[in-house]
Every structure is written in structure tokens, then in C-alpha cells.
Tab-separated table of C-alpha atoms and ligand atoms in Angstrom:
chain	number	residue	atom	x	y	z
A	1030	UNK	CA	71.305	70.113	48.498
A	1031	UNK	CA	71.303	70.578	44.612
A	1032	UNK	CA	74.651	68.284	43.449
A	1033	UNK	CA	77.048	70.028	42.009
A	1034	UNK	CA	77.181	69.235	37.755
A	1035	UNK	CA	80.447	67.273	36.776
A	1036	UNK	CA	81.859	66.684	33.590
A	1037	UNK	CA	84.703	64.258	32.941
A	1038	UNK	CA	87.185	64.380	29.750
A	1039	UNK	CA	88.916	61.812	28.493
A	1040	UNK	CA	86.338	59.590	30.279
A	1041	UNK	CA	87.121	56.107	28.655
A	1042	UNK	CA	90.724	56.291	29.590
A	1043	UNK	CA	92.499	54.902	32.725
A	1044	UNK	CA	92.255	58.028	34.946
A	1045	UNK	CA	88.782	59.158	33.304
A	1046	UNK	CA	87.083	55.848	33.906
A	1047	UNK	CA	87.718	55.774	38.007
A	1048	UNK	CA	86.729	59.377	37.961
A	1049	UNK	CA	83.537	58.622	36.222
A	1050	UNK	CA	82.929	56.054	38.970
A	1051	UNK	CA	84.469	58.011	41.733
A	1052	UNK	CA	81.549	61.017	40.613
A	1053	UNK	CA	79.015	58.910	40.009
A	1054	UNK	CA	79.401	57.092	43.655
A	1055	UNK	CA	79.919	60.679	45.567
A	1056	UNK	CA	76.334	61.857	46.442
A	1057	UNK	CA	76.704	65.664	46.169
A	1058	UNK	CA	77.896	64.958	42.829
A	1059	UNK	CA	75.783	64.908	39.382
A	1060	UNK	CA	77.430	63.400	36.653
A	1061	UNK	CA	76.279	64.806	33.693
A	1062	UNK	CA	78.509	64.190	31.233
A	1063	UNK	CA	81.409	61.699	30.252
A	1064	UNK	CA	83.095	62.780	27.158
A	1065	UNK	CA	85.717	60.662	25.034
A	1066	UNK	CA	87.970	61.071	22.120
A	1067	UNK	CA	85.345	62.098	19.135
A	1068	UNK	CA	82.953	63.098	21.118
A	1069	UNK	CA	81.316	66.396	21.328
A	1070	UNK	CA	82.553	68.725	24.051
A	1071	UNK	CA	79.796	70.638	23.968
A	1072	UNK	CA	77.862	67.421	25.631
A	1073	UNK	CA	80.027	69.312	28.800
A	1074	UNK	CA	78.220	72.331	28.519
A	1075	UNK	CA	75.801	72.051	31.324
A	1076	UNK	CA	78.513	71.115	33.915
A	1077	UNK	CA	80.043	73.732	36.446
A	1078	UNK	CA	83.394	71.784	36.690
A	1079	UNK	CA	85.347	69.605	34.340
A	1080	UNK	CA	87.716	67.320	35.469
A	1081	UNK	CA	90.270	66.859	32.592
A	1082	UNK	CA	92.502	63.750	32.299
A	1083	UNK	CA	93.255	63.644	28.766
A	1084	UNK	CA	96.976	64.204	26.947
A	1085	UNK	CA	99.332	66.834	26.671
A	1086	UNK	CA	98.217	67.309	23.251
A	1087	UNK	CA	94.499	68.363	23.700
A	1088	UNK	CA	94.138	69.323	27.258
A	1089	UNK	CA	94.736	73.394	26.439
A	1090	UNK	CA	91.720	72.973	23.693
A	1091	UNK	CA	89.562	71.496	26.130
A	1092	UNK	CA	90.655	74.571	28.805
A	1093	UNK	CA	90.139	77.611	26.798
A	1094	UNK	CA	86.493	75.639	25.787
A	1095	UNK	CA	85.990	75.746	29.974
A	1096	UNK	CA	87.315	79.550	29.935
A	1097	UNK	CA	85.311	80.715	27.088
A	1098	UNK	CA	81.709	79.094	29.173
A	1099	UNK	CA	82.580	79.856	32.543
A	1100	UNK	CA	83.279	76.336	33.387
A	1101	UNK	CA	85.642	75.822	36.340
A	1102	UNK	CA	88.593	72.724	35.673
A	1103	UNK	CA	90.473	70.042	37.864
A	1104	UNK	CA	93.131	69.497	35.396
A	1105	UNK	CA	95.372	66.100	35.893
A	1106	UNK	CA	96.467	65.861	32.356
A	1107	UNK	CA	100.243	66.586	32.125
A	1108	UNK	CA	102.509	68.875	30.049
A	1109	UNK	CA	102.132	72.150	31.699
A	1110	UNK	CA	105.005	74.403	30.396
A	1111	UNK	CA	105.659	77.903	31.418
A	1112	UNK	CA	103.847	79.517	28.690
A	1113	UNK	CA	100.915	77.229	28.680
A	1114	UNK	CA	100.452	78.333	32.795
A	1115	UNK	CA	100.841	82.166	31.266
A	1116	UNK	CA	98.315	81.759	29.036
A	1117	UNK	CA	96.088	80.443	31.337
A	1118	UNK	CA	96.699	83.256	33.856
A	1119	UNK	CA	96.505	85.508	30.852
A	1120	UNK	CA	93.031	83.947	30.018
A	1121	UNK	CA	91.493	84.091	33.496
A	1122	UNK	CA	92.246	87.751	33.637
A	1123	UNK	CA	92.834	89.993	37.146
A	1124	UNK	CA	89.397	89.627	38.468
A	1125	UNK	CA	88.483	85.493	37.657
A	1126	UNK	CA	85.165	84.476	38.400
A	1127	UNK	CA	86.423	80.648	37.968
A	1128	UNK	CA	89.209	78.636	38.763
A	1129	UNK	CA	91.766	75.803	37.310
A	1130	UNK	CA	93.278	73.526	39.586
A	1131	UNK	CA	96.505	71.968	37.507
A	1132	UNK	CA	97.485	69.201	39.492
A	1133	UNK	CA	100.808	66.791	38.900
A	1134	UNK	CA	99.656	64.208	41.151
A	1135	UNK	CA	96.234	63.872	42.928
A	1136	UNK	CA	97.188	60.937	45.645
A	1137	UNK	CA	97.879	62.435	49.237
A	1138	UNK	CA	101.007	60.506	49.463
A	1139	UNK	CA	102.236	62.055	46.230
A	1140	UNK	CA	101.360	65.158	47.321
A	1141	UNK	CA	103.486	64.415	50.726
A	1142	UNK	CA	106.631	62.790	49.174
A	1143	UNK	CA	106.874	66.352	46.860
A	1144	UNK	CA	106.790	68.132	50.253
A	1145	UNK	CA	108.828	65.988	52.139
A	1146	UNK	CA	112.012	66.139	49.755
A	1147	UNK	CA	111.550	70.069	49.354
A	1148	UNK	CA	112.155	69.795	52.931
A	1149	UNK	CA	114.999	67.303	53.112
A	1150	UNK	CA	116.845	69.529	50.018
A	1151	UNK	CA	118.761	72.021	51.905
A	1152	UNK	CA	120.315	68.796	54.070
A	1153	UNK	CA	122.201	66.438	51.678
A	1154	UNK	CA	124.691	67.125	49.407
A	1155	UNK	CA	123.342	64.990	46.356
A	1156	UNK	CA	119.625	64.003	45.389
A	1157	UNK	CA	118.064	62.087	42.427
A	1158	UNK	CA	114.704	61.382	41.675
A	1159	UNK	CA	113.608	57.854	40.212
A	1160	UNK	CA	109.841	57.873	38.745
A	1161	UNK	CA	108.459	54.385	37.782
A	1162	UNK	CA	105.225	54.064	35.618
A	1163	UNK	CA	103.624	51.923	33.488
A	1164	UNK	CA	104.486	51.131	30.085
A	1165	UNK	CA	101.761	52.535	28.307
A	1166	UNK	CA	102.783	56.218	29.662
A	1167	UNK	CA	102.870	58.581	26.951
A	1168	UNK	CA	105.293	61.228	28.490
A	1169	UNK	CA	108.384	61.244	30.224
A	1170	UNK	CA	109.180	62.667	32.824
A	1171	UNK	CA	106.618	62.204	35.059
A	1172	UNK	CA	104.410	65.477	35.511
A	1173	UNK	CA	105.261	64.600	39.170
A	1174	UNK	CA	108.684	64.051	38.803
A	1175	UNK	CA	109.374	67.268	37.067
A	1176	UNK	CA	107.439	69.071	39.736
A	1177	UNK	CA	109.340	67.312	42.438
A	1178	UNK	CA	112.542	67.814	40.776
A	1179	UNK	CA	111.973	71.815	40.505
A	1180	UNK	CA	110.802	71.842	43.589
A	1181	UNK	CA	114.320	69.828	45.526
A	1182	UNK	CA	115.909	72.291	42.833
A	1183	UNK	CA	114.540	75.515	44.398
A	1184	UNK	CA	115.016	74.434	47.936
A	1185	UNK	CA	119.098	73.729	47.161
A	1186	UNK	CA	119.148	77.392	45.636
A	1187	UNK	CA	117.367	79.166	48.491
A	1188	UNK	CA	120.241	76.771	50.783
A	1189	UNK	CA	123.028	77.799	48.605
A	1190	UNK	CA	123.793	74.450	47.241
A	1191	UNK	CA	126.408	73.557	44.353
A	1192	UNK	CA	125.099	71.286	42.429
A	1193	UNK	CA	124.947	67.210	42.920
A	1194	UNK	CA	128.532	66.224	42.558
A	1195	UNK	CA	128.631	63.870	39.454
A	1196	UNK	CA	132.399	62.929	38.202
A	1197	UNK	CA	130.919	61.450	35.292
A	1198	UNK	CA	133.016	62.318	31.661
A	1199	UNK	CA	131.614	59.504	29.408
A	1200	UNK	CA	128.266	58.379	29.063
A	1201	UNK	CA	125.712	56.748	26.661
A	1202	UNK	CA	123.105	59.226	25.668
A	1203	UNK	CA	120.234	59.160	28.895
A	1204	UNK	CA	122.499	57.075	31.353
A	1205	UNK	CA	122.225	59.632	33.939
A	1206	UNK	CA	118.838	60.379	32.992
A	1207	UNK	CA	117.404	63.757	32.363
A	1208	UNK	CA	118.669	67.438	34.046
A	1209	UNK	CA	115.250	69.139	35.209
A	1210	UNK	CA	116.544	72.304	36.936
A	1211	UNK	CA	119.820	70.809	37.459
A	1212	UNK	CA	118.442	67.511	39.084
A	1213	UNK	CA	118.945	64.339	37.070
A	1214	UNK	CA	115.433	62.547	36.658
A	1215	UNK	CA	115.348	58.794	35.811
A	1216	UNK	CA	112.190	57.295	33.900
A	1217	UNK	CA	111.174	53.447	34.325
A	1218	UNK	CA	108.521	52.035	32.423
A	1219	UNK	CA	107.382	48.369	33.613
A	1220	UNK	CA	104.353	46.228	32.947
A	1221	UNK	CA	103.040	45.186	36.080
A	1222	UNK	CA	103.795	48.783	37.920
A	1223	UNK	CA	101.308	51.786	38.468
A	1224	UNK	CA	102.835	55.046	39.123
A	1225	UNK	CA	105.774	55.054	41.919
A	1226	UNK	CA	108.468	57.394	42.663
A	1227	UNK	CA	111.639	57.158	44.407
A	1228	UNK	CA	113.797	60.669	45.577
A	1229	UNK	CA	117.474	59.427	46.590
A	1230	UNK	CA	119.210	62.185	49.014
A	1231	UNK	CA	122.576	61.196	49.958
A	1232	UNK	CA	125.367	62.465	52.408
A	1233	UNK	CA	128.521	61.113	53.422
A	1234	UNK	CA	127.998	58.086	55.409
A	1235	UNK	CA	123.885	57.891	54.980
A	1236	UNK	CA	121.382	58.200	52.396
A	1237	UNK	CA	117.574	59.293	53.142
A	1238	UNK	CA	114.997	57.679	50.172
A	1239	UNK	CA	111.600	58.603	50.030
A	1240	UNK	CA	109.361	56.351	48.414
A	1241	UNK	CA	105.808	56.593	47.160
A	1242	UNK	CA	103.627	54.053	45.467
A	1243	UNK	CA	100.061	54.186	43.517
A	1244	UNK	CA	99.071	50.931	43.214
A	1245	UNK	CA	95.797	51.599	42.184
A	1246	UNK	CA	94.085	54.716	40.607
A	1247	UNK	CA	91.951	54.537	43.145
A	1248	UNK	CA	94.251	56.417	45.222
A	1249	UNK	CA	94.289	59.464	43.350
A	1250	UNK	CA	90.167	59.917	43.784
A	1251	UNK	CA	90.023	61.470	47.447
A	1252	UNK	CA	92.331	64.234	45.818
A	1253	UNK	CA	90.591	64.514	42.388
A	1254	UNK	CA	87.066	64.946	44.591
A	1255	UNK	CA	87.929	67.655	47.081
A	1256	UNK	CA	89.528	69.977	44.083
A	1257	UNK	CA	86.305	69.196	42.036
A	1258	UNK	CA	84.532	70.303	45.619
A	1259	UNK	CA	86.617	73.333	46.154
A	1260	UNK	CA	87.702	74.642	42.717
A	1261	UNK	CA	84.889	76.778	42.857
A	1262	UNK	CA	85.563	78.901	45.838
A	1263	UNK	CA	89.727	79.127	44.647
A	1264	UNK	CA	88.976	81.148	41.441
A	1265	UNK	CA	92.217	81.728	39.392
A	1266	UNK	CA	94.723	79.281	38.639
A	1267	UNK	CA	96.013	76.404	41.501
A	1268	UNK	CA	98.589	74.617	41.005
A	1269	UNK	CA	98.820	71.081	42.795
A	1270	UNK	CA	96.034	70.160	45.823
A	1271	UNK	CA	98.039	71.089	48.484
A	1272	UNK	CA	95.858	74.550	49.689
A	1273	UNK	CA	92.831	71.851	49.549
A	1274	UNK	CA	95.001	69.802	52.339
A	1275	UNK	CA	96.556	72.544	54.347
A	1276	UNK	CA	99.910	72.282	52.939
A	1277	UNK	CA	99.931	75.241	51.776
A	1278	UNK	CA	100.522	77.038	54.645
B	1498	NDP	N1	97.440	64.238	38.128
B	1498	NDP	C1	97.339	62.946	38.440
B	1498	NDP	O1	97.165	62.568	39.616
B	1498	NDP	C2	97.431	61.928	37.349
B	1498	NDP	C3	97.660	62.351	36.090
B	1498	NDP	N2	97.694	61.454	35.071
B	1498	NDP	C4	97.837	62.031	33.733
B	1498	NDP	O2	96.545	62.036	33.135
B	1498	NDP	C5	96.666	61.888	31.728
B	1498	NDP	C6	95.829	60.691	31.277
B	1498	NDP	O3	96.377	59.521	31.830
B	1498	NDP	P1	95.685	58.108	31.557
B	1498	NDP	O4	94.271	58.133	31.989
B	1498	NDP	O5	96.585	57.083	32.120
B	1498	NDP	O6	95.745	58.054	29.959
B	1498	NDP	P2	94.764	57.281	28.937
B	1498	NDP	O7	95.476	57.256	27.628
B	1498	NDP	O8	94.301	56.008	29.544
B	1498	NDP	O9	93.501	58.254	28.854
B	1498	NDP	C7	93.432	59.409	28.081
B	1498	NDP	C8	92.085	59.379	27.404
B	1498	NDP	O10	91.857	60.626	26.766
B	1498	NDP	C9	91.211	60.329	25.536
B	1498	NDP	N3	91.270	61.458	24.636
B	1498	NDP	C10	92.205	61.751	23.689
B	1498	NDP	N4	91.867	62.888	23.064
B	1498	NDP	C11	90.695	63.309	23.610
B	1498	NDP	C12	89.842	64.410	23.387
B	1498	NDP	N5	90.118	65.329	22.454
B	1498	NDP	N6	88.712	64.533	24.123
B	1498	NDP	C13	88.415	63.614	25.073
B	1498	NDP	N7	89.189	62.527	25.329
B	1498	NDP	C14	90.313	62.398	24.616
B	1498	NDP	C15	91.947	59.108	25.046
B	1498	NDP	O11	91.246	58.450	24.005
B	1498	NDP	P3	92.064	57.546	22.949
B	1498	NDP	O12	92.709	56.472	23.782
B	1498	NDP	O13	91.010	57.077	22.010
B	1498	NDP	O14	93.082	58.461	22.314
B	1498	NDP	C16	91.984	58.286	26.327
B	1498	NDP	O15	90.802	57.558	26.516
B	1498	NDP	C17	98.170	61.755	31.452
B	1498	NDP	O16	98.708	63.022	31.138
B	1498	NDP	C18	98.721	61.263	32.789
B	1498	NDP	O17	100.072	61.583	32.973
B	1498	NDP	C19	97.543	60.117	35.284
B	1498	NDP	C20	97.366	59.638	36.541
B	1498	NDP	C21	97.280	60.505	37.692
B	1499	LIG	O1	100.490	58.669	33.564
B	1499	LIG	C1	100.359	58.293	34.761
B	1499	LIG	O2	100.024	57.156	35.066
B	1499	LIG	C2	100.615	59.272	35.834
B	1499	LIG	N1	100.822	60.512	35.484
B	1499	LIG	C3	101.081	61.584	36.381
B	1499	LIG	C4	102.487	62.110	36.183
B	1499	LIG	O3	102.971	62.139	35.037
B	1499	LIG	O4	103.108	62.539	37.164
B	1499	LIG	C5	100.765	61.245	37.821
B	1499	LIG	C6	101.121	59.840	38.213
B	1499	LIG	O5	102.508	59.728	38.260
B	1499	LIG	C7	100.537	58.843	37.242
């Protein structure tokens, strides 16, 4: 079996680096490029997927480079807005003959906590989310915590939910963190931590909190692998892994 040609972006950065190891160490993987800040992209040229974990700031240069050469992308970078997605969708056309996996959070337990607090939504009458990172973080929010946030926030519409109740009438700028689709999103940043997330659902007389915890990068590579296995047969634009882990249905 031929191994399929990988390129990484943003390879000397936290997430790049274990993906460059995580490729190299997979054996139906080829490694054949590993492209930093400076560098030329075109060093990616020869690879049929590039795994992106760059910033907000350059990732959409690096896709329409992959869109313009036919190059399929697993996409962890953050900062996805509305009109970014539509001009990706606008860029892959009807009939794509590649595909773009945009993916908040690559860790399975990530992946489960987003789908377990869509599904505890529609129960409880209030519901925050807590995301804790690292310090050297560049965006806040959390990709994940936005994404988890619109996701409890759709679930409570479909119910027919008010809002959270919230009596609050004086506050110091950001105490009750940030409204993402009417769900208030609070930001830690910590030496010492990795990237953790807490959503609090509360009802009278008992609370539900579901936690999740990367303590290690390492735990976002079985994810980051099977899109880089499977982008190729999803052409179009995916957004999060869960069709590669059956969560989709
Ligand atoms: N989806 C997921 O599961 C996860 C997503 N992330 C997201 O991935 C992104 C990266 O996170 P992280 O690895 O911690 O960040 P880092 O800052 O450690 O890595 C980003 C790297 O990209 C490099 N870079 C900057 N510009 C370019 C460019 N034009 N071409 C190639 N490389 C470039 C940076 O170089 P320099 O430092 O010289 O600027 C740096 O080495 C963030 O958006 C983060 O939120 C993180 C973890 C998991
Ligand atoms: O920057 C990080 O570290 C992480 N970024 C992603 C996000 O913003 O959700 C995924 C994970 O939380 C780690």
C-alpha cells in the first residue's frame, strides 16, 4: 500500500509538532512536508492532505492555496466565522472533488462532552460553559467553547427555552463572561493547564456538570489521524469529526 502524502502547517508549533510525530509514527502515512512560519508553502505541494494548525490569521491563505491545487485539509486552526465557512463552500463549488474537515476539537472526549450537553439542553433551566486553557492561547473563546455554546443554544430553541435566568443589573465589564448565542461563556487562562472545559446545567434542587480534560496533545492525534484518513472520501466541507466516529447519525 502506497502511504498516503501528508503535509503539516504550522509544524513547529504546539499542535503541529505532535502531528508531525503522530504522521511520521503512523505507517500508511508519508510525511512529506513540515512547513513553519516563513517557510514556503509550496514545499506542500506534493501532499494530498494538509493538516492545518496554524492561527486565525493565516489559516484561510493557507486553504484557498489547498483549493486552488486540489489538496484536501484537516483544519484545527480556530476562527471560523460564518462568512469564512461561506467562502469555503463557495470555493469548493456544487460538485467538490476534495474535502475540508474544520474541526473545533480533535480529542474523542471533546467531541463527546459537545454531544452530551446538546443532549442535556432541552432538560435544565440554566447552563454555562467554563473553558480553561493555557496561557499562551491566542483567542478567546475557545473554538470549542463557541461550538459547544451554539450548539446547548440550538438545542434550548428547538425545546422552547427562555433564556438562562440571570438577575444580574450591575456588573464589571466580562464578569459574566461572554453571550455566544445567548449562552454566557467564561475563559480561564492558567499556566500549568492544557485545554479543559466545564458545561454547568442547573435545575432547581440539582446541577449536572460535564467535564472534559486534555492533558496532553497527545489526545487530540487519534482524531487528527482518522480525518487525515478519511477526508478524502468526504469531499466538501465537514465540520467537526463526528461523521468519522458515528456521531453523526
Ligand atoms: N482543533 C483542535 O483539536 C485544536 C485546535 N487548536 C488550535 O490550533 C491552533 C494552533 O494552536 P497551537 O499549536 O497551540 O499554537 P502555536 O502558536 O503553538 O502554533 C502555531 C504555529 O503556526 C505557526 N505559523 C504562524 N504563521 C504561519 C504560517 N503562515 N505558515 C505556517 N506556520 C505558521 C506559528 O509560528 P510562530 O510561532 O513563529 O508565529 C506557530 O509555530 C490554534 O487556533 C488553536 O486554538 C489547538 C489544539 C487543539
Ligand atoms: O488553543 C488550544 O490549546 C486549543 N484550541 C482549540 C479551541 O480553541 O477550542 C481546541 C482545544 O480547546 C485546545
Amino acid at each position: 500500500m502506497t502511504p498516503l502524502p501528508v503535509a503539516v502547517l504550522g509544524a513547529r508549533g504546539r499542535m503541529g509538532a505532535e502531528t508531525v510525530r503522530a504522521v511520521q509514527a503512523a505507517e500508511d502515512l508519508e510525511l512529506v512536508a513540515a512547513v513553519g512560519r516563513g517557510d514556503d508553502l509550496e514545499a506542500a505541494a506534493g501532499a494530498r492532505v494538509v493538516v492545518d494548525f496554524t492561527r486565525p490569521d493565516v489559516v484561510m491563505d493557507s486553504l484557498r492555496w489547498c483549493l486552488d491545487r486540489g489538496i484536501s485539509a484537516v483544519v484545527g486552526t480556530t476562527g471560523f466565522t460564518d462568512e469564512r465557512l461561506a467562502e469555503l463552500r463557495d470555493r469548493l463549488g456544487p460538485d467538490p472533488s476534495v474535502g475540508v474537515v474544520i474541526a473545533p476539537n480533535f480529542s474523542v472526549g471533546a467531541v463527546l462532552m459537545m454531544h452530551f450537553a446538546e443532549q442535556a439542553a432541552r432538560f435544565y433551566e440554566s447552563v454555562e460553559v467554563v473553558e480553561l486553557h493555557h496561557p499562551d492561547k491566542v483567542d478567546a473563546p475557545s473554538g470549542t467553547a463557541v461550538r459547544t455554546a451554539e450548539r446547548i443554544a440550538a438545542a434550548r430553541r428547538d425545546a422552547g427555552l427562555p433564556p438562562s435566568p440571570d438577575a444580574t443589573t450591575t456588573e464589571r465589564p466580562g464578569a459574566r463572561g461572554a453571550d455566544v448565542d445567548g449562552v454566557r461563556v467564561h475563559g480561564v487562562r492558567l499556566r500549568g493547564l492544557v485545554a479543559h472545559q466545564e458545561v454547568l446545567l442547573g435545575e432547581e434542587g440539582e446541577t449536572l456538570t460535564i467535564r472534559h480534560d486534555s492533558f496532553h496533545r497527545s489526545s487530540f492525534m487519534p482524531g487528527v489521524l482518522a480525518a487525515v484518513r478519511q477526508v478524502g472520501d468526504h469531499p466538501g466541507l465537514t465540520l467537526g469529526i463526528e461523521p468519522f466516529l458515528g456521531l453523526d447519525r
